[in-house]
Short mmCIF file of C-alpha atoms in Angstrom, two decimals:
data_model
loop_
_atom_site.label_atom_id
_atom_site.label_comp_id
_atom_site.label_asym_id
_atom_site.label_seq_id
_atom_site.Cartn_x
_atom_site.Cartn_y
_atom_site.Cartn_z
CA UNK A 1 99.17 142.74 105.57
CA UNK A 2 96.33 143.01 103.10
CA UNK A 3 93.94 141.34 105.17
CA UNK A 4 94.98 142.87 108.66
CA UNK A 5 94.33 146.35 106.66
CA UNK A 6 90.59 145.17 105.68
CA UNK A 7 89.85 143.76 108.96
CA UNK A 8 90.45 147.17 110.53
CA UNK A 9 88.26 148.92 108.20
CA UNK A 10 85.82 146.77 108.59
CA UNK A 11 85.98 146.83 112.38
CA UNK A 12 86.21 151.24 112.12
CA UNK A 13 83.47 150.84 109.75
CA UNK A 14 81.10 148.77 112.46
CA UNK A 15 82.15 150.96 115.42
CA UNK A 16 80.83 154.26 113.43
CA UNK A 17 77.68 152.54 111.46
CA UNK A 18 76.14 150.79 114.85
CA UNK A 19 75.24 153.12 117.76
CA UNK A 20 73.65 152.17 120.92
CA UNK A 21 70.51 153.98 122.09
CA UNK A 22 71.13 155.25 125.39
CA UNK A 23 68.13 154.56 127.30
CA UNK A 24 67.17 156.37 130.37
CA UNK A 25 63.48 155.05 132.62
CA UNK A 26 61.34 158.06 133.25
CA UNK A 27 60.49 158.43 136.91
CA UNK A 28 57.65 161.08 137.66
CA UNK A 29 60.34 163.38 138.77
CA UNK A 30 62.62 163.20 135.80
CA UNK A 31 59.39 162.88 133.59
CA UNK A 32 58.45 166.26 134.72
CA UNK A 33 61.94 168.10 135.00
CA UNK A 34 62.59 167.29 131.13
CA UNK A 35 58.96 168.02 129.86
CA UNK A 36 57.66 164.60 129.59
CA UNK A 37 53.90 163.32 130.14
CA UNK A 38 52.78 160.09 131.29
CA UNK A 39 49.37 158.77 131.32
CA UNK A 40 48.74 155.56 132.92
CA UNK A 41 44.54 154.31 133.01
CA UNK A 42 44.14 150.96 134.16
CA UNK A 43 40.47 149.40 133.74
CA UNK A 44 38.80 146.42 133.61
CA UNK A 45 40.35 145.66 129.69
CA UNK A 46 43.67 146.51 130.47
CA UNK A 47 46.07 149.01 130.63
CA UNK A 48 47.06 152.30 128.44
CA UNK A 49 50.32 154.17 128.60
CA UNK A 50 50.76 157.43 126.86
CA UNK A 51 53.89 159.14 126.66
CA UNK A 52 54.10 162.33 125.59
CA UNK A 53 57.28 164.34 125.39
CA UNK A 54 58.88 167.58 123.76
CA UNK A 55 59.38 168.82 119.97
CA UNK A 56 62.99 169.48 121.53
CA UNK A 57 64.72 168.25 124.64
CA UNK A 58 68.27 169.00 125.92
CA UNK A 59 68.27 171.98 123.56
CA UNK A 60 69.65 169.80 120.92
CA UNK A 61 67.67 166.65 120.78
CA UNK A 62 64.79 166.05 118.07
CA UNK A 63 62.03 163.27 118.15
CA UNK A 64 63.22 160.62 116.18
CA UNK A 65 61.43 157.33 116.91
CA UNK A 66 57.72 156.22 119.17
CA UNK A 67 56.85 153.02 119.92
CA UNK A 68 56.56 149.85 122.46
CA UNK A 69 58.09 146.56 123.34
CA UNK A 70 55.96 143.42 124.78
CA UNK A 71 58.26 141.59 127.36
CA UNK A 72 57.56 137.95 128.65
CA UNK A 73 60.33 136.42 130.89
CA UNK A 74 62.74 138.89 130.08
CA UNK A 75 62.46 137.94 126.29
CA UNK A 76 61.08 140.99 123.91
CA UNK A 77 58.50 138.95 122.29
CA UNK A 78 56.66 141.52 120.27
CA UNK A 79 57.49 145.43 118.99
CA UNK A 80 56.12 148.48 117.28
CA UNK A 81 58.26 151.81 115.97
CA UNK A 82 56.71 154.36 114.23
CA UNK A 83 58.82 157.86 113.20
CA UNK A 84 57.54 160.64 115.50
CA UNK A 85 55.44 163.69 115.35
CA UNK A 86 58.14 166.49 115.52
CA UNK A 87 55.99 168.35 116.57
CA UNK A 88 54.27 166.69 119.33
CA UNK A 89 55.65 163.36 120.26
CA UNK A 90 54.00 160.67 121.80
CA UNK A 91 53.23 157.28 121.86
CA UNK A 92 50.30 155.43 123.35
CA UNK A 93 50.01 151.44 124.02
CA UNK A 94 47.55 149.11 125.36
CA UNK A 95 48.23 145.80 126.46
CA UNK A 96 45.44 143.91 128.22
CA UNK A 97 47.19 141.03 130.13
CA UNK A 98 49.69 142.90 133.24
CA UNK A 99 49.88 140.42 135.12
CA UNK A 100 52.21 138.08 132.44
CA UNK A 101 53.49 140.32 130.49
CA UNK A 102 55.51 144.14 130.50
CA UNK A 103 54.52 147.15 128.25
CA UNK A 104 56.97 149.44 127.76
CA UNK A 105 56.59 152.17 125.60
CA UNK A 106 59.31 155.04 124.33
CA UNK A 107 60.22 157.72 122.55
CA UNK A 108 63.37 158.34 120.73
CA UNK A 109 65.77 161.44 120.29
CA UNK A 110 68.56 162.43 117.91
CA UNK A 111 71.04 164.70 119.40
CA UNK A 112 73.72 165.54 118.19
CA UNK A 113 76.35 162.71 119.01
CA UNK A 114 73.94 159.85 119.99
CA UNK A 115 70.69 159.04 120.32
CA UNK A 116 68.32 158.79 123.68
CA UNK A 117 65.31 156.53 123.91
CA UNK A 118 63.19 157.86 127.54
CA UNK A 119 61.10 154.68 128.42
CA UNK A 120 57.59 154.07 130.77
CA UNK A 121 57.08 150.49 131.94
CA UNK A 122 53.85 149.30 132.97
CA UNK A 123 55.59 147.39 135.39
CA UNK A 124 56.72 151.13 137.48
#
């Protein structure tokens, strides 16, 4: 009985510590309609995503989190996150091979229940 007891807490105690970021791709519509910028310049190095977005979204939500993911093959192969500006979030990446390899770059929310991470590929 003792162990059945600790093997619920433990399992109640991973449910409530671990919580997924919902993530949600920014399309130029949905960019816009929730306050969002993005940035895209392409040139002969590479290419550079900004994404700016609001101090507060969904009435509720603060910046949390900015950053960016490298993806090869489906594989995350490289990241950065850096705590945002609550002020004025926003996150700018570079990467110079496209043709290999995916950028994506975010920024996170807290709300008040769960958290939201609004993403830009360089693959969109």
């Amino acid at each position: 009985m003792r162990s059945l007891l600790l093997l619920v807490i433990v399992i109640s105690f991973q449910t409530h510590a671990t919580k997924v970021i919902e993530a949600t791709a920014l399309t130029s519509d949905l960019a816009n309609k929730l306050g969002f910028e993005v940035i895209k310049t392409k040139d002969k190095s590479g290419l550079t995503i900004e994404l700016k977005g609001p101090s507060k979204l969904l009435n509720s939500c603060k910046p949390l989190a900015t950053g960016h993911f490298i993806i090869v093959k489906n594989n995350e192969i490289a990241a950065f996150i850096s705590s945002a500006n609550p002020s004025e979030p926003k996150s700018t990446s570079f990467i110079a091979s496209i043709s290999n390899h995916e950028l994506v770059t975010f920024i996170d929310y807290q709300c008040e229940n769960t958290a939201k991470r609004y993403t830009v590929s360089s693959n969109d």
